Short mmCIF file of C-alpha atoms in Angstrom, two decimals:
data_model
loop_
_atom_site.label_atom_id
_atom_site.label_comp_id
_atom_site.label_asym_id
_atom_site.label_seq_id
_atom_site.Cartn_x
_atom_site.Cartn_y
_atom_site.Cartn_z
CA UNK H 1 -65.60 -43.37 -157.63
CA UNK H 2 -68.79 -41.55 -156.54
CA UNK H 3 -70.12 -41.28 -160.15
CA UNK H 4 -71.61 -44.25 -160.32
CA UNK H 5 -74.46 -43.24 -157.92
CA UNK H 6 -77.90 -43.87 -160.27
CA UNK H 7 -79.30 -40.39 -159.50
CA UNK H 8 -76.49 -38.80 -160.79
CA UNK H 9 -76.15 -40.92 -163.95
CA UNK H 10 -79.97 -40.23 -164.48
CA UNK H 11 -79.28 -36.41 -163.70
CA UNK H 12 -76.25 -36.57 -166.28
CA UNK H 13 -78.34 -38.38 -168.83
CA UNK H 14 -80.91 -35.78 -168.70
CA UNK H 15 -78.19 -33.08 -168.98
CA UNK H 16 -76.85 -34.64 -172.07
CA UNK H 17 -80.32 -35.32 -173.60
CA UNK H 18 -81.06 -31.77 -172.85
CA UNK H 19 -78.07 -31.23 -175.57
CA UNK H 20 -75.90 -29.50 -173.13
CA UNK H 21 -72.47 -29.22 -174.78
CA UNK H 22 -70.48 -28.83 -171.76
CA UNK H 23 -71.79 -32.55 -170.36
CA UNK H 24 -71.80 -33.77 -173.86
CA UNK H 25 -68.33 -32.77 -175.23
CA UNK H 26 -66.79 -33.96 -171.62
CA UNK H 27 -68.48 -37.03 -172.02
CA UNK H 28 -66.81 -37.88 -175.46
CA UNK H 29 -63.42 -36.60 -174.31
CA UNK H 30 -63.69 -39.16 -171.89
CA UNK H 31 -64.94 -41.83 -173.99
CA UNK H 32 -62.02 -41.34 -176.20
CA UNK H 33 -59.54 -41.37 -173.73
CA UNK H 34 -60.88 -44.80 -172.70
CA UNK H 35 -60.83 -45.99 -175.96
CA UNK H 36 -57.41 -44.72 -176.47
CA UNK H 37 -56.55 -47.14 -173.40
CA UNK H 38 -58.24 -50.26 -174.37
CA UNK H 39 -56.47 -49.61 -177.89
CA UNK H 40 -52.94 -49.88 -176.35
CA UNK H 41 -53.96 -52.68 -174.38
CA UNK H 42 -54.72 -54.39 -177.41
CA UNK H 43 -52.12 -53.57 -179.48
CA UNK H 44 -49.33 -54.42 -177.13
CA UNK H 45 -51.04 -57.69 -176.63
CA UNK H 46 -51.05 -58.20 -180.37
CA UNK H 47 -47.36 -57.17 -180.40
CA UNK H 48 -46.57 -59.78 -177.62
CA UNK H 49 -48.42 -62.69 -179.27
CA UNK H 50 -46.01 -62.03 -182.54
CA UNK H 51 -48.54 -59.86 -184.57
CA UNK H 52 -47.07 -57.54 -187.11
CA UNK H 53 -47.63 -53.84 -187.30
CA UNK H 54 -49.18 -54.73 -190.94
CA UNK H 55 -51.84 -56.82 -189.35
CA UNK H 56 -52.76 -54.69 -186.49
CA UNK H 57 -53.17 -51.53 -188.38
CA UNK H 58 -55.01 -53.56 -190.61
CA UNK H 59 -57.38 -54.72 -188.10
CA UNK H 60 -57.35 -50.97 -186.60
CA UNK H 61 -58.21 -49.71 -190.12
CA UNK H 62 -55.25 -47.38 -190.17
CA UNK H 63 -51.84 -47.47 -191.71
CA UNK H 64 -49.21 -49.47 -190.48
CA UNK H 65 -46.82 -46.59 -190.21
CA UNK H 66 -49.28 -44.60 -187.83
CA UNK H 67 -49.58 -47.29 -185.61
CA UNK H 68 -45.93 -48.23 -185.31
CA UNK H 69 -45.63 -44.32 -184.30
CA UNK H 70 -47.70 -44.15 -181.66
CA UNK H 71 -46.91 -47.71 -180.20
CA UNK H 72 -43.69 -48.59 -181.15
CA UNK H 73 -41.09 -48.94 -178.00
CA UNK H 74 -43.71 -47.88 -176.16
CA UNK H 75 -43.62 -50.97 -173.80
CA UNK H 76 -41.07 -53.09 -171.72
CA UNK H 77 -38.89 -54.86 -174.06
CA UNK H 78 -40.91 -57.76 -176.43
CA UNK H 79 -39.86 -61.02 -175.09
CA UNK H 80 -36.93 -62.27 -176.94
CA UNK H 81 -35.45 -59.04 -177.75
CA UNK X 1 -43.51 -39.80 -149.28
CA UNK X 2 -46.40 -41.87 -148.04
CA UNK X 3 -44.15 -44.38 -145.82
CA UNK X 4 -43.20 -40.98 -143.38
CA UNK X 5 -47.06 -40.51 -142.57
CA UNK X 6 -48.13 -41.11 -138.62
CA UNK X 7 -51.11 -43.02 -138.24
CA UNK X 8 -53.17 -39.86 -137.58
CA UNK X 9 -52.00 -38.47 -140.73
CA UNK X 10 -52.68 -42.01 -142.68
CA UNK X 11 -56.03 -41.26 -141.77
CA UNK X 12 -56.35 -37.49 -142.49
CA UNK X 13 -54.99 -39.17 -146.30
CA UNK X 14 -58.31 -41.15 -146.13
CA UNK X 15 -60.69 -39.06 -144.92
CA UNK X 16 -59.38 -36.59 -147.63
CA UNK X 17 -60.03 -39.71 -150.44
CA UNK X 18 -63.67 -40.26 -148.64
CA UNK X 19 -64.30 -36.35 -148.96
CA UNK X 20 -63.07 -36.40 -152.83
CA UNK X 21 -65.83 -39.35 -153.19
CA UNK X 22 -68.48 -37.47 -151.49
CA UNK X 23 -68.01 -34.57 -154.27
CA UNK X 24 -67.72 -37.01 -156.87
CA UNK X 25 -64.45 -36.04 -157.92
CA UNK X 26 -61.67 -37.94 -159.87
CA UNK X 27 -59.00 -36.09 -158.06
CA UNK X 28 -57.45 -35.72 -154.92
CA UNK X 29 -56.63 -31.95 -153.87
CA UNK X 30 -55.57 -30.03 -151.12
CA UNK X 31 -59.11 -28.80 -150.35
CA UNK X 32 -60.01 -32.54 -149.83
CA UNK X 33 -56.96 -32.99 -147.46
CA UNK X 34 -58.20 -29.48 -145.57
CA UNK X 35 -61.64 -31.18 -145.18
CA UNK X 36 -59.74 -34.47 -144.10
CA UNK X 37 -57.79 -32.57 -141.13
CA UNK X 38 -60.96 -30.64 -140.38
CA UNK X 39 -63.02 -34.05 -140.15
CA UNK X 40 -60.38 -35.57 -137.83
CA UNK X 41 -61.72 -33.74 -135.25
CA UNK X 42 -59.48 -34.55 -132.08
CA UNK X 43 -56.32 -33.61 -133.55
CA UNK X 44 -54.26 -29.95 -132.82
CA UNK X 45 -54.70 -29.10 -136.69
CA UNK X 46 -58.45 -29.69 -136.45
CA UNK X 47 -58.85 -27.90 -133.33
CA UNK X 48 -56.86 -25.10 -135.16
CA UNK X 49 -59.19 -25.17 -137.98
CA UNK X 50 -62.52 -25.14 -135.68
CA UNK X 51 -60.81 -22.25 -133.97
CA UNK X 52 -60.65 -20.33 -137.00
CA UNK X 53 -64.28 -20.87 -137.76
CA UNK X 54 -63.09 -23.96 -139.88
CA UNK X 55 -65.02 -26.95 -138.64
CA UNK X 56 -65.84 -29.87 -140.83
CA UNK X 57 -69.62 -28.69 -141.58
CA UNK X 58 -68.20 -25.25 -142.89
CA UNK X 59 -65.26 -26.66 -144.95
CA UNK X 60 -67.62 -29.29 -146.52
CA UNK X 61 -70.43 -26.31 -147.05
CA UNK X 62 -67.74 -23.85 -148.67
CA UNK X 63 -66.41 -26.54 -150.76
CA UNK X 64 -69.99 -27.58 -152.04
CA UNK X 65 -70.38 -23.75 -152.75
CA UNK X 66 -67.22 -23.33 -154.74
CA UNK X 67 -68.69 -26.81 -156.66
CA UNK X 68 -71.53 -24.71 -157.57
CA UNK X 69 -70.03 -21.49 -158.60
CA UNK X 70 -67.89 -23.62 -160.83
CA UNK X 71 -64.42 -23.08 -158.97
CA UNK X 72 -64.26 -26.65 -158.36
CA UNK X 73 -65.63 -29.51 -160.79
CA UNK X 74 -69.27 -29.85 -160.41
CA UNK X 75 -70.77 -33.10 -159.48
CA UNK X 76 -71.78 -34.54 -162.42
CA UNK X 77 -68.10 -34.13 -163.85
CA UNK X 78 -66.29 -37.27 -163.52
CA UNK X 79 -65.30 -40.12 -165.87
CA UNK X 80 -67.88 -42.85 -164.30
CA UNK X 81 -70.91 -40.15 -164.73
CA UNK X 82 -69.81 -38.90 -168.03
CA UNK X 83 -69.31 -42.38 -169.51
CA UNK X 84 -72.27 -43.30 -167.78
CA UNK X 85 -74.44 -41.05 -169.58
CA UNK X 86 -73.31 -42.47 -172.89
CA UNK X 87 -74.89 -45.67 -171.61
CA UNK X 88 -71.39 -47.39 -170.78
CA UNK X 89 -70.48 -48.84 -167.22
CA UNK X 90 -67.20 -47.74 -166.76
CA UNK X 91 -66.78 -50.02 -163.89
CA UNK X 92 -67.58 -52.76 -165.97
CA UNK X 93 -64.87 -52.10 -168.95
CA UNK X 94 -62.38 -51.64 -166.14
CA UNK X 95 -63.31 -54.87 -164.85
CA UNK X 96 -63.14 -56.51 -168.26
CA UNK X 97 -60.11 -55.03 -169.04
CA UNK X 98 -58.51 -56.31 -165.40
CA UNK X 99 -59.66 -60.02 -165.88
CA UNK X 100 -57.96 -60.18 -169.64
CA UNK X 101 -54.59 -58.15 -168.97
CA UNK X 102 -54.47 -57.97 -165.33
CA UNK X 103 -54.95 -54.89 -163.09
CA UNK X 104 -51.04 -53.79 -163.68
CA UNK X 105 -51.15 -53.66 -167.12
CA UNK X 106 -54.26 -51.57 -167.19
CA UNK X 107 -52.98 -49.15 -164.96
CA UNK X 108 -49.50 -49.02 -167.02
CA UNK X 109 -51.24 -48.47 -170.27
CA UNK X 110 -53.30 -45.86 -168.70
CA UNK X 111 -50.61 -44.04 -167.57
CA UNK X 112 -48.61 -44.29 -171.13
CA UNK X 113 -51.53 -43.32 -173.04
CA UNK X 114 -52.16 -40.67 -170.95
CA UNK X 115 -48.53 -39.20 -171.00
CA UNK X 116 -48.05 -39.93 -174.58
CA UNK X 117 -45.72 -37.70 -176.39
CA UNK X 118 -46.38 -35.44 -179.00
CA UNK X 119 -44.16 -37.59 -181.36
CA UNK X 120 -46.68 -40.20 -180.63
CA UNK X 121 -49.61 -37.99 -181.46
CA UNK X 122 -50.27 -36.64 -177.92
CA UNK X 123 -51.73 -37.95 -174.83
CA UNK X 124 -55.30 -36.65 -173.27
CA UNK X 125 -53.19 -36.24 -170.46
CA UNK X 126 -55.76 -38.26 -168.47
CA UNK X 127 -57.77 -40.96 -168.94
CA UNK X 128 -60.90 -42.71 -167.21
CA UNK X 129 -58.87 -45.91 -166.20
CA UNK X 130 -56.27 -43.71 -164.30
CA UNK X 131 -57.71 -43.74 -161.14
CA UNK X 132 -57.79 -40.72 -158.76
CA UNK X 133 -55.34 -37.95 -159.78
CA UNK X 134 -53.22 -36.79 -156.84
CA UNK X 135 -53.46 -33.17 -157.23
CA UNK X 136 -51.94 -32.66 -153.71
CA UNK X 137 -48.99 -33.82 -154.49
CA UNK X 138 -47.15 -30.61 -153.88
CA UNK X 139 -49.09 -29.94 -150.46
CA UNK X 140 -47.85 -33.41 -149.55
CA UNK X 141 -44.17 -32.97 -150.62
CA UNK X 142 -44.10 -29.53 -148.51
CA UNK X 143 -45.72 -31.17 -145.64
CA UNK X 144 -42.71 -33.51 -145.45
CA UNK X 145 -40.38 -30.44 -146.06
CA UNK X 146 -42.02 -29.38 -142.91
CA UNK X 147 -41.74 -32.19 -140.99
CA UNK X 148 -38.20 -32.27 -141.44
CA UNK X 149 -36.54 -35.73 -139.94
CA UNK X 150 -39.85 -36.60 -137.91
CA UNK X 151 -43.06 -38.54 -139.29
CA UNK X 152 -45.32 -35.97 -141.15
CA UNK X 153 -47.99 -35.75 -138.93
CA UNK X 154 -51.76 -33.89 -139.57
CA UNK X 155 -50.37 -30.44 -138.54
CA UNK X 156 -47.35 -30.89 -141.03
CA UNK X 157 -50.19 -32.06 -143.55
CA UNK X 158 -52.14 -28.35 -142.72
CA UNK X 159 -48.91 -26.66 -143.04
CA UNK X 160 -48.44 -28.34 -146.79
CA UNK X 161 -51.97 -27.41 -147.87
CA UNK X 162 -51.37 -23.95 -146.68
CA UNK X 163 -48.24 -23.72 -148.25
CA UNK X 164 -49.11 -25.15 -151.70
CA UNK X 165 -52.14 -22.75 -151.80
CA UNK X 166 -50.03 -19.88 -150.87
CA UNK X 167 -47.57 -19.85 -153.50
CA UNK X 168 -49.19 -21.09 -156.78
CA UNK X 169 -46.74 -22.57 -159.21
CA UNK X 170 -46.78 -22.12 -163.35
CA UNK X 171 -48.91 -24.49 -164.90
CA UNK X 172 -47.32 -26.87 -167.43
CA UNK X 173 -48.98 -27.86 -170.27
CA UNK X 174 -49.74 -30.98 -168.79
CA UNK X 175 -51.34 -29.52 -165.82
CA UNK X 176 -53.59 -27.41 -167.81
CA UNK X 177 -54.62 -30.40 -169.96
CA UNK X 178 -55.29 -32.47 -166.91
CA UNK X 179 -57.06 -29.43 -165.34
CA UNK X 180 -59.51 -29.06 -167.94
CA UNK X 181 -60.13 -32.72 -168.35
CA UNK X 182 -61.04 -32.75 -164.49
CA UNK X 183 -63.36 -29.78 -165.22
CA UNK X 184 -61.79 -26.91 -163.60
CA UNK X 185 -62.21 -23.42 -164.98
CA UNK X 186 -59.50 -22.88 -167.57
CA UNK X 187 -58.65 -19.33 -166.02
CA UNK X 188 -56.63 -19.58 -163.02
CA UNK X 189 -58.40 -18.07 -160.24
CA UNK X 190 -57.85 -18.02 -156.51
CA UNK X 191 -56.52 -21.42 -154.99
CA UNK X 192 -59.97 -23.08 -153.68
CA UNK X 193 -57.94 -23.68 -150.36
CA UNK X 194 -57.67 -19.93 -149.90
CA UNK X 195 -61.19 -19.42 -151.13
CA UNK X 196 -62.34 -21.54 -148.40
CA UNK X 197 -60.28 -20.38 -145.75
CA UNK X 198 -60.84 -16.77 -146.53
CA UNK X 199 -64.57 -17.19 -146.87
CA UNK X 200 -64.88 -17.40 -143.20
CA UNK X 201 -62.87 -14.24 -142.68
CA UNK X 202 -59.07 -15.88 -141.66
CA UNK X 203 -56.02 -16.26 -143.72
CA UNK X 204 -53.57 -18.65 -145.01
CA UNK X 205 -50.91 -16.67 -142.80
CA UNK X 206 -53.02 -16.87 -139.73
CA UNK X 207 -53.35 -20.29 -139.95
CA UNK X 208 -49.88 -21.07 -140.07
CA UNK X 209 -48.82 -18.96 -137.87
CA UNK X 210 -51.11 -20.86 -135.50
CA UNK X 211 -49.88 -23.81 -136.39
CA UNK X 212 -46.36 -22.99 -135.70
CA UNK X 213 -47.15 -21.01 -132.38
CA UNK X 214 -48.16 -24.30 -130.76
CA UNK X 215 -46.07 -27.36 -129.37
CA UNK X 216 -44.50 -29.55 -132.37
CA UNK X 217 -46.70 -32.32 -131.10
CA UNK X 218 -45.87 -35.57 -133.07
CA UNK X 219 -49.45 -36.38 -133.78
#
């Protein structure tokens, strides 16, 4: 997308440096959504490889209930089920 | 709805995508399609726009004005730029994820995460790995309705864009979240397409009548 233009990134970096909450908050929201997708990919990959919810939760630093509630049944059926 | 486009209409969609890129937007909206139709120049739809004072240069200038006013998301408001401002290269993250898990798995995970139900903790509505948001979906649907049994041409796309702008729909919770994420103002204002068209003294209705008045050309 057009946003990778170096000028714009520099302009935006300047905006963030000048502590504009509008840009700063939007950047954090985008980063959080990005991390969410990466987490989903890793959790689903771990489940495919037979990791238990408990083991996954331990690595993520959350309870197994939390990770189970967020991801259980959210993929296509696991292999072997 | 994309299978039934004429060659000319396909080109409009492509030009609309370029218009969205030019404005550094993360979505494809009716306003980009309008600019795409105008940019084509040679079609009847483009001539109608030009006859009403809406040549491609005018449409672009109006879109840039709307972005400057905050009616449309400003240039810096896009995922690659925002995440880049934190020192992270979004393209590199995407590439790494796609190499590890495959492009389909990444796209599917992005879709699932953005639509995650409230029972699962809720999703952000949109994520940086979702690609361009298809905000003009309803305009395309209306264009297909206008075309009926024939293929969708640029004139149908114009009618679809005008129809979508003329009858705003109630926003769902998800629409509101995605709009906020993309950087639109939180209060519903005039539709950007209406704003562009009315800035040059014409109306949605006048354009619609002009399109319907002419011969139903296939292109």
